[in-house]
Short mmCIF file of C-alpha atoms in Angstrom, two decimals:
data_model
loop_
_atom_site.label_atom_id
_atom_site.label_comp_id
_atom_site.label_asym_id
_atom_site.label_seq_id
_atom_site.Cartn_x
_atom_site.Cartn_y
_atom_site.Cartn_z
CA MET F 1 -11.76 16.28 4.88
CA SER F 2 -10.77 13.61 2.36
CA GLU F 3 -10.30 14.78 -1.17
CA THR F 4 -10.52 11.38 -2.66
CA PRO F 5 -13.13 11.45 -5.49
CA GLY F 6 -16.25 9.60 -4.95
CA ILE F 7 -16.14 9.36 -1.20
CA ALA F 8 -19.32 10.61 0.33
CA ALA F 9 -18.35 10.83 3.87
CA ALA F 10 -15.25 12.64 5.38
CA TYR F 11 -14.55 11.09 8.94
CA TYR F 12 -15.81 7.58 8.95
CA ALA F 13 -14.62 7.44 12.61
CA ASP F 14 -18.05 8.81 13.35
CA ARG F 15 -19.72 5.68 12.15
CA ALA F 16 -17.22 3.46 13.88
CA VAL F 17 -18.15 1.11 16.80
CA MET F 18 -15.96 -0.50 19.30
CA GLU F 19 -16.64 -3.97 20.75
CA ARG F 20 -15.18 -7.02 22.35
CA THR F 21 -15.95 -10.01 20.28
CA HIS F 22 -14.10 -13.31 19.12
CA VAL F 23 -12.08 -15.08 16.54
CA VAL F 24 -13.99 -17.45 14.33
CA GLU F 25 -11.20 -18.88 12.54
CA ASN F 26 -7.48 -18.14 12.00
CA VAL F 27 -5.73 -19.89 9.21
CA ARG F 28 -2.31 -19.68 7.51
CA LEU F 29 -2.23 -18.49 3.92
CA ALA F 30 1.48 -18.38 3.35
CA ARG F 31 4.82 -18.08 5.17
CA ASP F 32 4.11 -15.79 8.20
CA THR F 33 0.84 -14.73 6.80
CA TYR F 34 -2.57 -15.44 8.16
CA ARG F 35 -6.31 -14.78 7.57
CA VAL F 36 -8.26 -14.19 10.79
CA ARG F 37 -12.12 -14.12 10.75
CA ILE F 38 -13.75 -12.04 13.29
CA HIS F 39 -17.38 -11.97 14.42
CA CYS F 40 -18.58 -8.30 14.04
CA PRO F 41 -21.87 -7.98 12.18
CA THR F 42 -22.25 -4.23 12.73
CA ILE F 43 -18.79 -3.40 11.35
CA ALA F 44 -19.30 -5.93 8.41
CA ARG F 45 -22.55 -4.14 7.40
CA ARG F 46 -20.67 -0.77 7.37
CA ILE F 47 -17.35 -1.33 5.95
CA LEU F 48 -16.13 -0.50 2.47
CA PRO F 49 -13.30 -1.73 0.48
CA GLY F 50 -10.15 -0.02 1.41
CA GLN F 51 -11.29 0.84 4.97
CA PHE F 52 -9.64 -0.82 7.97
CA VAL F 53 -10.26 -1.77 11.47
CA MET F 54 -8.07 -1.45 14.57
CA LEU F 55 -7.49 -4.77 16.43
CA ARG F 56 -6.26 -5.48 19.93
CA LEU F 57 -5.88 -8.74 21.72
CA ALA F 58 -8.41 -8.68 24.80
CA GLY F 59 -6.95 -9.10 28.05
CA TRP F 60 -3.45 -8.11 27.06
CA ASP F 61 -1.62 -4.91 27.88
CA ASP F 62 1.53 -5.69 25.92
CA PRO F 63 1.34 -4.33 23.29
CA LEU F 64 -1.26 -1.79 24.72
CA LEU F 65 -2.24 -0.19 21.56
CA GLY F 66 -4.26 -1.77 18.69
CA ARG F 67 -2.88 -2.49 15.12
CA PRO F 68 -4.55 -1.39 11.95
CA LEU F 69 -5.57 -4.13 9.50
CA ALA F 70 -7.21 -3.67 6.19
CA LEU F 71 -10.52 -5.29 5.16
CA TYR F 72 -9.78 -8.44 3.23
CA ASP F 73 -13.60 -9.44 2.72
CA THR F 74 -16.79 -9.58 4.75
CA VAL F 75 -18.35 -12.82 5.68
CA LEU F 76 -21.98 -13.54 4.91
CA ASP F 77 -24.49 -15.90 6.39
CA ALA F 78 -26.83 -18.32 4.47
CA ASP F 79 -29.28 -15.39 3.88
CA GLY F 80 -26.53 -13.17 2.52
CA GLN F 81 -26.35 -10.98 5.53
CA PRO F 82 -22.78 -9.68 6.79
CA THR F 83 -21.71 -11.37 10.09
CA GLY F 84 -18.02 -10.74 10.13
CA ILE F 85 -14.76 -9.63 8.48
CA ASP F 86 -11.80 -11.27 7.18
CA VAL F 87 -8.31 -9.55 7.57
CA VAL F 88 -5.04 -10.77 6.47
CA TYR F 89 -1.92 -10.10 8.48
CA LEU F 90 1.90 -10.71 8.34
CA VAL F 91 3.49 -11.81 11.48
CA LEU F 92 6.07 -9.16 12.34
CA GLY F 93 6.02 -8.18 15.90
CA LYS F 94 4.57 -9.10 19.31
CA MET F 95 0.97 -8.43 18.56
CA THR F 96 0.77 -10.39 15.31
CA SER F 97 2.87 -13.11 16.66
CA ARG F 98 0.46 -13.65 19.49
CA LEU F 99 -2.51 -13.27 17.31
CA SER F 100 -1.10 -16.08 14.96
CA LEU F 101 -1.60 -18.47 17.90
CA PHE F 102 -5.23 -17.39 18.61
CA ALA F 103 -7.88 -20.09 18.37
CA PRO F 104 -11.55 -19.86 17.56
CA GLY F 105 -13.52 -18.30 20.49
CA GLN F 106 -10.58 -16.30 21.87
CA GLU F 107 -11.55 -12.54 22.40
CA VAL F 108 -10.38 -9.61 20.62
CA ASP F 109 -11.13 -5.77 20.92
CA ILE F 110 -11.90 -4.27 17.54
CA TRP F 111 -13.01 -0.72 16.39
CA GLY F 112 -14.12 0.39 12.98
CA PRO F 113 -14.79 0.79 10.09
CA LEU F 114 -12.05 3.43 9.79
CA GLY F 115 -10.62 5.54 7.06
CA ASN F 116 -12.01 6.73 3.65
CA GLY F 117 -11.38 3.53 1.49
CA PHE F 118 -11.20 3.31 -2.16
CA ALA F 119 -13.66 5.09 -4.39
CA VAL F 120 -15.96 3.09 -6.77
CA SER F 121 -13.99 3.09 -9.92
CA GLN F 122 -15.65 4.42 -12.99
CA THR F 123 -12.89 3.17 -15.41
CA GLU F 124 -13.16 0.08 -17.80
CA HIS F 125 -9.81 -1.45 -16.75
CA LEU F 126 -8.92 -1.32 -13.11
CA ILE F 127 -5.38 -2.06 -12.49
CA MET F 128 -4.45 -2.83 -8.91
CA VAL F 129 -0.67 -3.05 -7.78
CA ALA F 130 0.21 -4.61 -4.55
CA GLY F 131 3.65 -5.28 -2.86
CA GLY F 132 4.45 -7.26 0.14
CA ILE F 133 1.32 -7.47 2.40
CA GLY F 134 -0.35 -4.66 0.32
CA GLN F 135 -2.54 -7.11 -1.58
CA THR F 136 -4.95 -7.38 1.40
CA PRO F 137 -7.41 -4.60 0.34
CA PHE F 138 -7.91 -5.78 -3.15
CA LEU F 139 -9.96 -8.73 -2.88
CA ALA F 140 -13.01 -6.65 -1.71
CA VAL F 141 -12.03 -3.61 -4.10
CA GLY F 142 -11.93 -6.02 -7.05
CA LEU F 143 -15.12 -7.97 -6.22
CA GLU F 144 -17.11 -4.68 -5.90
CA SER F 145 -15.60 -3.35 -9.01
CA LEU F 146 -16.73 -6.55 -10.98
CA SER F 147 -20.18 -6.16 -9.39
CA ARG F 148 -19.75 -9.61 -7.76
CA LYS F 149 -20.24 -8.30 -4.21
CA ARG F 150 -21.63 -5.14 -2.58
CA TYR F 151 -20.48 -3.37 0.53
CA GLY F 152 -21.69 -0.65 2.81
CA GLU F 153 -24.89 0.54 4.40
CA PRO F 154 -26.59 1.22 2.12
CA ALA F 155 -24.77 -0.73 -0.39
CA ARG F 156 -22.71 1.27 -2.88
CA GLU F 157 -23.52 1.13 -6.45
CA PRO F 158 -20.82 -0.57 -8.74
CA GLY F 159 -19.04 1.46 -11.38
CA ASN F 160 -18.19 0.59 -14.99
CA VAL F 161 -15.23 -1.73 -14.55
CA LYS F 162 -15.04 -4.50 -17.24
CA ARG F 163 -11.88 -6.23 -16.14
CA VAL F 164 -9.66 -6.16 -13.14
CA THR F 165 -5.87 -6.83 -13.30
CA LEU F 166 -3.89 -7.47 -10.02
CA CYS F 167 -0.06 -7.01 -10.25
CA TYR F 168 1.21 -8.56 -7.05
CA GLY F 169 4.76 -8.56 -6.14
CA VAL F 170 6.33 -10.61 -3.35
CA ARG F 171 10.01 -11.33 -2.20
CA THR F 172 9.62 -15.19 -2.88
CA ALA F 173 7.03 -17.77 -3.68
CA GLU F 174 6.55 -18.67 0.04
CA LEU F 175 5.13 -15.28 0.63
CA LEU F 176 2.38 -15.41 -2.04
CA ALA F 177 -0.95 -15.11 -0.17
CA GLY F 178 -4.53 -15.32 -1.44
CA ALA F 179 -3.60 -16.24 -5.08
CA ASP F 180 -6.58 -18.66 -5.27
CA ASP F 181 -8.96 -16.23 -3.87
CA PHE F 182 -7.97 -13.54 -6.47
CA ARG F 183 -8.27 -16.07 -9.32
CA THR F 184 -11.60 -17.36 -8.09
CA ALA F 185 -12.82 -13.67 -7.88
CA GLY F 186 -12.14 -13.35 -11.62
CA PHE F 187 -9.02 -11.19 -11.48
CA ASP F 188 -6.30 -11.22 -14.06
CA LEU F 189 -3.62 -12.14 -11.40
CA ARG F 190 0.03 -11.28 -12.56
CA VAL F 191 2.75 -12.12 -10.08
CA SER F 192 6.35 -11.09 -9.74
CA SER F 193 8.95 -12.13 -7.31
CA ASP F 194 12.58 -10.82 -6.40
CA ASP F 195 14.01 -14.15 -6.67
CA GLY F 196 12.09 -15.47 -9.53
CA SER F 197 10.58 -18.37 -7.53
CA VAL F 198 7.17 -17.54 -8.79
CA GLY F 199 6.01 -15.46 -11.85
CA HIS F 200 8.01 -12.66 -13.33
CA ARG F 201 11.52 -12.19 -11.88
CA GLY F 202 11.96 -8.48 -11.10
CA PHE F 203 9.79 -5.61 -9.83
CA VAL F 204 6.01 -5.45 -9.87
CA THR F 205 6.39 -2.18 -11.62
CA ASP F 206 7.44 -4.24 -14.70
CA LEU F 207 4.04 -5.92 -14.56
CA LEU F 208 2.28 -2.52 -14.33
CA ARG F 209 4.10 -1.20 -17.38
CA ASP F 210 3.03 -4.34 -19.27
CA ALA F 211 -0.61 -3.88 -18.22
CA LEU F 212 -0.54 -0.22 -19.10
CA ALA F 213 0.67 -1.06 -22.61
CA GLU F 214 -2.33 -3.33 -23.12
CA SER F 215 -4.71 -0.28 -23.24
CA ASN F 216 -7.04 -1.73 -26.08
CA GLY F 217 -8.64 1.65 -26.16
CA GLU F 218 -10.01 1.23 -22.57
CA SER F 219 -10.17 3.76 -19.91
CA ARG F 220 -7.68 2.81 -17.10
CA GLU F 221 -7.18 3.54 -13.54
CA VAL F 222 -4.51 2.31 -10.97
CA TYR F 223 -4.97 1.41 -7.28
CA CYS F 224 -1.99 0.79 -5.22
CA CYS F 225 -0.78 -0.49 -1.80
CA GLY F 226 2.49 -1.60 -0.53
CA PRO F 227 5.89 -0.36 0.60
CA GLU F 228 6.41 3.31 0.07
CA PRO F 229 9.26 3.07 -2.41
CA MET F 230 7.12 0.85 -4.66
CA MET F 231 4.03 3.26 -4.42
CA GLU F 232 6.37 6.22 -5.28
CA ALA F 233 7.49 4.22 -8.32
CA VAL F 234 3.97 3.40 -9.25
CA ALA F 235 2.93 6.99 -8.96
CA GLU F 236 5.52 8.21 -11.20
CA ILE F 237 4.71 5.59 -13.95
CA CYS F 238 1.09 6.72 -13.77
CA ARG F 239 1.91 10.35 -13.94
CA THR F 240 4.00 9.82 -17.06
CA ALA F 241 1.44 7.69 -18.65
CA ASN F 242 -1.42 10.22 -17.60
CA VAL F 243 -3.37 7.53 -15.79
CA ALA F 244 -5.19 8.28 -12.48
CA CYS F 245 -3.72 6.64 -9.46
CA GLN F 246 -4.97 6.12 -5.82
CA VAL F 247 -2.58 4.91 -3.25
CA SER F 248 -3.32 3.39 0.23
CA LEU F 249 -0.62 4.50 2.66
CA GLU F 250 0.59 2.16 5.28
CA THR F 251 1.56 4.76 7.83
CA PRO F 252 1.93 3.40 11.29
CA MET F 253 -0.99 4.35 13.53
CA ALA F 254 -1.79 4.46 17.22
CA CYS F 255 -5.35 5.41 17.78
CA GLY F 256 -7.02 5.01 14.25
CA VAL F 257 -9.50 7.80 14.90
CA GLY F 258 -7.57 11.02 14.47
CA ILE F 259 -6.77 11.95 17.97
CA CYS F 260 -3.00 11.29 18.27
CA PHE F 261 -1.66 12.65 15.08
CA SER F 262 0.99 10.04 14.90
CA CYS F 263 0.17 8.93 11.30
CA VAL F 264 0.52 12.26 9.33
CA ALA F 265 1.38 12.29 5.66
CA GLN F 266 2.44 15.42 3.74
CA VAL F 267 -0.17 16.14 1.05
CA ARG F 268 -0.38 18.97 -1.50
CA GLN F 269 -3.49 21.27 -1.05
CA PRO F 270 -5.53 22.75 -3.98
CA ASP F 271 -3.60 26.02 -3.91
CA GLY F 272 -0.32 24.32 -4.25
CA THR F 273 0.87 24.41 -0.65
CA TRP F 274 1.60 21.48 1.67
CA ASP F 275 -0.20 20.31 4.66
CA TYR F 276 -0.03 17.37 6.97
CA LYS F 277 -2.98 15.02 6.84
CA ARG F 278 -3.86 12.12 9.20
CA THR F 279 -3.57 8.86 7.35
CA CYS F 280 -6.32 7.24 9.58
CA VAL F 281 -9.14 9.73 8.85
CA ASP F 282 -8.07 11.77 5.88
CA GLY F 283 -6.76 8.59 4.14
CA PRO F 284 -5.63 5.95 3.96
CA VAL F 285 -6.35 6.42 0.32
CA PHE F 286 -5.10 9.46 -1.33
CA ASP F 287 -4.54 10.76 -4.87
CA ALA F 288 -0.95 9.65 -5.70
CA GLU F 289 0.00 13.02 -7.26
CA LYS F 290 -0.85 14.83 -4.06
CA ILE F 291 1.63 12.88 -1.87
CA ALA F 292 5.00 14.30 -1.00
CA TRP F 293 7.00 11.23 -1.53
#
């Protein structure tokens, strides 16, 4: 069972559906980075920020297995009803290379919603930290936190967030994906790059330290997603600052529903011992202090 505070259900695979559907649009956001829109009303009604879906290219058996992709946002019709989801992906291997060539109408197999997602934050200042492709969960997280959009069936109640800061680190400016979406959503977007081609030259953790220093007497919480070394560094900064931190692990998955045990992470138990938890059903979101980095 997930121990993430505020999550009401333990195994969201129990509410998952699997269907063959189609691509609505597939657009390039940045170098090797695309946003694909998928028609899936049932999943769109149920999915929560931080949850994910498994996606497979219909009619292909290479690769045979699906790939986990985090919710970027839901798509609403003219009446405000969810009709589909957007996910953002980085072209890395055979599946994503082929997906990048998919046109509207081409079929995919999708199952979800999966995982526990991020809890509704009760803090005043929510600081989200993303590295690489780790920004993908945070559009929906921030929109819900600022009460600009609601998710789930029934829809979750918003928390007490007054402002949202997104610290987003990339290797170079060409890989910055979704910046306009985050600004339009009302986030305080702060960008860093390894080569200095956009924003602050240096680590995204530099931006986190600056954001934490601007407390203004507000309560604060940190949500994080990205490469494991970055998340470990973020967890240590938050531990030192005595700020709660949730991390979304990017552990490779095969099934997405807890059957194969290929995505285990070592997690500290309440009695101080360690156990292996499946990222796909016990996570992907965990309390950062409970992860054995």
